[in-house]
Coordinates of C-alpha atoms and ligand atoms in Angstrom, one line a residue:
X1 CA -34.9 -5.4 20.5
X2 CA -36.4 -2.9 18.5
X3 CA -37.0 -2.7 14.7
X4 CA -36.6 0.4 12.6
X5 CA -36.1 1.0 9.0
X6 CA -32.6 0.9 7.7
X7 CA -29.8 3.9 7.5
X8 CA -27.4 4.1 4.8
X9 CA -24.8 3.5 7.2
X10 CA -26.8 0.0 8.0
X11 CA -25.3 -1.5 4.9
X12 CA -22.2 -3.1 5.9
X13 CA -23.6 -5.1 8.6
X14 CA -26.4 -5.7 6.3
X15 CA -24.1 -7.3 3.4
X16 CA -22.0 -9.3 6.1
X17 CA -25.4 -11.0 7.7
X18 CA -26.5 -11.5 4.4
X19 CA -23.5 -12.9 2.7
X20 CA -23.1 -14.6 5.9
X21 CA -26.3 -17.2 5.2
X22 CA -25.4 -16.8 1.2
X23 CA -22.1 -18.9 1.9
X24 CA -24.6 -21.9 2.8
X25 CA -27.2 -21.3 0.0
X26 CA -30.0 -20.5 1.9
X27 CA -30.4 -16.7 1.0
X28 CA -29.4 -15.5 -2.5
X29 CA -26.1 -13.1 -1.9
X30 CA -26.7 -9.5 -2.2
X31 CA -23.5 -6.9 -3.2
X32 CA -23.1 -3.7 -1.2
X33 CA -24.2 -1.9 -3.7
X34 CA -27.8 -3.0 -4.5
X35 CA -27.9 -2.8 -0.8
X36 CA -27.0 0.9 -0.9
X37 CA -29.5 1.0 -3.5
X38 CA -32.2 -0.8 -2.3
X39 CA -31.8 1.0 1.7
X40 CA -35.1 2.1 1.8
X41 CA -36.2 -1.4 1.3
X42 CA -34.8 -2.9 4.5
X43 CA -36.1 -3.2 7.9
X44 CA -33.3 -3.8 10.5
X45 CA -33.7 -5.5 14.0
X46 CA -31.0 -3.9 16.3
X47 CA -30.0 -4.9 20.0
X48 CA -27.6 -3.0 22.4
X49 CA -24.9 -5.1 20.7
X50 CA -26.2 -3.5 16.9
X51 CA -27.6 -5.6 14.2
X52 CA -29.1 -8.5 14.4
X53 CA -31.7 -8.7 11.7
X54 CA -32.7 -7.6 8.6
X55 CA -35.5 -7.9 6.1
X56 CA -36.5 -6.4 2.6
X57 CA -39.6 -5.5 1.1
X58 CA -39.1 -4.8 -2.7
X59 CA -42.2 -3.6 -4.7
X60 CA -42.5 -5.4 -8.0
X61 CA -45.7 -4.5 -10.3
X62 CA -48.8 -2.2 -9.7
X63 CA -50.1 -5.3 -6.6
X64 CA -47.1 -7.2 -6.0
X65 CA -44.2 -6.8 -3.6
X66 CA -41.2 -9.4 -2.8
X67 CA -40.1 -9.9 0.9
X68 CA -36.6 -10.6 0.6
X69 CA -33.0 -11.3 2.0
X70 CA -34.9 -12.1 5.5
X71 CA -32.0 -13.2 7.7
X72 CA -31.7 -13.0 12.0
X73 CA -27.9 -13.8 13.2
X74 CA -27.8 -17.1 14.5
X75 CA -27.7 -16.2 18.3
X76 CA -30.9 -14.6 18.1
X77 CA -33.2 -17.1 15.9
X78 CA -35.8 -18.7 17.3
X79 CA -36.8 -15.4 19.8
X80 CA -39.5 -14.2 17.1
X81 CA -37.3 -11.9 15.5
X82 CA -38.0 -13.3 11.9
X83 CA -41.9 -12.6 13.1
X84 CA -41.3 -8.9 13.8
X85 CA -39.4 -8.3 10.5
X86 CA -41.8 -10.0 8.5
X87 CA -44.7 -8.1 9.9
X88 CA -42.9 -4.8 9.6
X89 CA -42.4 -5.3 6.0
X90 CA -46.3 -6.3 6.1
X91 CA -47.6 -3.5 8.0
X92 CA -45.6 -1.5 5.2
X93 CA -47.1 -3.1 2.6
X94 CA -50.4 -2.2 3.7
X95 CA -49.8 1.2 4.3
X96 CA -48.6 1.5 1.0
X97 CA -51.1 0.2 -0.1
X98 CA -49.6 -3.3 -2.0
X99 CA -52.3 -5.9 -1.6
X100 CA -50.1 -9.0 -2.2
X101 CA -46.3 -10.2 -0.8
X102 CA -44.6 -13.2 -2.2
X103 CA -41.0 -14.8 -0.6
X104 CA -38.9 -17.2 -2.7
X105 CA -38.2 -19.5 0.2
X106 CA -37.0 -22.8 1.5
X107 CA -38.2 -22.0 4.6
X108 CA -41.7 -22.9 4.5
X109 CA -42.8 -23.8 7.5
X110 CA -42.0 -20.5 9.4
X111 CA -43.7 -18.5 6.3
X112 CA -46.8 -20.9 6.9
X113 CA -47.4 -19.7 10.5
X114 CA -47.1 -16.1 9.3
X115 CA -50.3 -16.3 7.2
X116 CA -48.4 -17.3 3.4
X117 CA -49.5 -20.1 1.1
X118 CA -47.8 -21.8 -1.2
X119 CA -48.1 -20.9 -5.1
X120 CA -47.3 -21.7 -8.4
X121 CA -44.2 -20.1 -9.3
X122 CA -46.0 -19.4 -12.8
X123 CA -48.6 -17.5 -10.9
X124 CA -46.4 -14.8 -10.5
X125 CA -45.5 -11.8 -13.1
X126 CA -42.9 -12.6 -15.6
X127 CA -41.0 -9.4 -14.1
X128 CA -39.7 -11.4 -11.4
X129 CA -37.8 -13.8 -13.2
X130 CA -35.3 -10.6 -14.1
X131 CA -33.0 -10.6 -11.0
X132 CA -33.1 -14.7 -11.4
X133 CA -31.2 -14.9 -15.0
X134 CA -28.2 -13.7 -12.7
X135 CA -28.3 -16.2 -9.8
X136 CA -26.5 -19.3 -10.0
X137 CA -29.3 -21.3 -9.8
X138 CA -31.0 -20.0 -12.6
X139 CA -32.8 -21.8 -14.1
X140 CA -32.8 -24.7 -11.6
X141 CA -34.7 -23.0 -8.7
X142 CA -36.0 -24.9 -5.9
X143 CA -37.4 -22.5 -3.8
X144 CA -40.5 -22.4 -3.0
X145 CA -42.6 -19.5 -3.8
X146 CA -45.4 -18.6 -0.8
X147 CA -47.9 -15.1 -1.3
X148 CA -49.8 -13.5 1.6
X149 CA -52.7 -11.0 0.7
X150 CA -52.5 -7.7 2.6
X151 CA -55.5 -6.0 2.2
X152 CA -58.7 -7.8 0.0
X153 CA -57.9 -5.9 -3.5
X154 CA -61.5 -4.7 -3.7
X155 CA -61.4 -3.4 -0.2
X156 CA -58.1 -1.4 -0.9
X157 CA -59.8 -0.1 -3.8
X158 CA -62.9 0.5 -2.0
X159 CA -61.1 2.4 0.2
X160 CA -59.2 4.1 -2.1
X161 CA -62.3 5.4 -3.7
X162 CA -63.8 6.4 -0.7
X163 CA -61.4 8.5 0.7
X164 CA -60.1 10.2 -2.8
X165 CA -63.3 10.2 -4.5
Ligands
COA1 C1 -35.8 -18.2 9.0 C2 -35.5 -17.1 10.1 C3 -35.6 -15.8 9.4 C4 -36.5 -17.2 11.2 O1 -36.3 -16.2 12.1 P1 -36.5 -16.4 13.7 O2 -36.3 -15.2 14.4 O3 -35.6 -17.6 14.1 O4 -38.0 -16.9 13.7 P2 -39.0 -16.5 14.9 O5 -38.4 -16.8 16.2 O6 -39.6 -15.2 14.6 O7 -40.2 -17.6 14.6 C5 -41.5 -17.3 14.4 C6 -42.3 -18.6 14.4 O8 -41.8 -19.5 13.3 C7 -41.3 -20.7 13.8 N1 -40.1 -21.0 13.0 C8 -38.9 -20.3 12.9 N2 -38.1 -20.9 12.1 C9 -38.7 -22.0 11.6 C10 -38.4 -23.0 10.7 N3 -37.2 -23.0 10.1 N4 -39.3 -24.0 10.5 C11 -40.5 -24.0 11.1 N5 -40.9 -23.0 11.9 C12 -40.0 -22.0 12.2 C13 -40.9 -20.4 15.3 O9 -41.0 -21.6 16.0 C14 -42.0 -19.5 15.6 O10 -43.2 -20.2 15.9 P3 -44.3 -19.7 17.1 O11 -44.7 -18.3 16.7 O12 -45.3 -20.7 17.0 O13 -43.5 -19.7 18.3 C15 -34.1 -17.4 10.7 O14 -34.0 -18.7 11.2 C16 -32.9 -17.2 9.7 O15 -32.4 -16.1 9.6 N6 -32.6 -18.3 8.9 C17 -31.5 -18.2 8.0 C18 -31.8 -17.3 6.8 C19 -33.1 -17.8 6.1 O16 -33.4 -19.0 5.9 N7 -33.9 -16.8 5.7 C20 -35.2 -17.0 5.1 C21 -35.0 -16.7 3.6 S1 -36.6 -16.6 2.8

């Protein structure tokens, strides 16, 4: 198994395990084209047999990112393929230098052994809620929001300064 970040031609597979999970409400359904949109966003896990996997990291506000759409095809849960997607989008976080990820999530448990903590929806921008006023669960949500800090924010900065100054 090997993960790698998305090619345009990725999409359709990506929509279908998506969608796939959407039927049952535990992801939030994505169209084709914000996927086209949003391809450099996506991780993919691929086997021999193609896709398996897929992840998004979606950069929100000047600190703030959004993992999303995180879905492993049922034959292949539970082999730590969520894991490796999630710290791929993590490890890209930090090079880019985002000191902060959040996931909408019922699935707290697994989020919880990756390093995220629960939070206040309220704690997070008002920006976010924008994609929300056209799900249809707006404005009922029950997910749980969880954030995980990347990097310290004065360390990033630190950095930052020391190697640009
Ligand atoms: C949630 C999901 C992504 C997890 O992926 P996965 O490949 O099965 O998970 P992994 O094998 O990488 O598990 C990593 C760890 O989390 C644990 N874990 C996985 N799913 C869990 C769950 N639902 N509850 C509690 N722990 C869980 C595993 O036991 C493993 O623990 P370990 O490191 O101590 O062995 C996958 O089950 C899935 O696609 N579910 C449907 C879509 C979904 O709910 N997506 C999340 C939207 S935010």
């Amino acid at each position: 198994m090997i993960i790698t970040k998305a090619k345009l031609q990725d999409a359709p597979k990506i929509h279908e395990l998506i969608n796939e999970y959407a039927k049952t409400g535990i992801l939030l359904p994505r169209s084709l084209s914000s996927i086209y949109e949003n391809i450099r966003d996506f991780f993919v896990a691929r086997k021999e047999d193609g896709l398996i996997g897929v992840a998004a990291l979606h950069i929100v506000w000047e600190d703030l990112a959004e993992i999303k759409s995180l879905a492993v095809k049922s034959p292949y849960t539970g082999q730590g393929i969520g894991k490796a997607l999630i710290k791929a989008c993590t490890e890209e976080a930090e090079q880019i230098g985002i000191p902060k990820v959040f996931v909408l999530t019922y699935k707290v448990e697994f989020f919880k052994k990756l390093g995220f903590e629960i939070v206040e929806k309220e704690m997070l921008p008002h920006k976010i809620w924008g994609e929300c006023i056209n799900c249809s669960k707006f404005p009922s949500c029950d997910e749980i929001a969880m954030t995980k800090h990347i990097i310290p924010c004065n360390t990033f900065y630190d950095l930052y300064d020391t190697k640009f100054a």
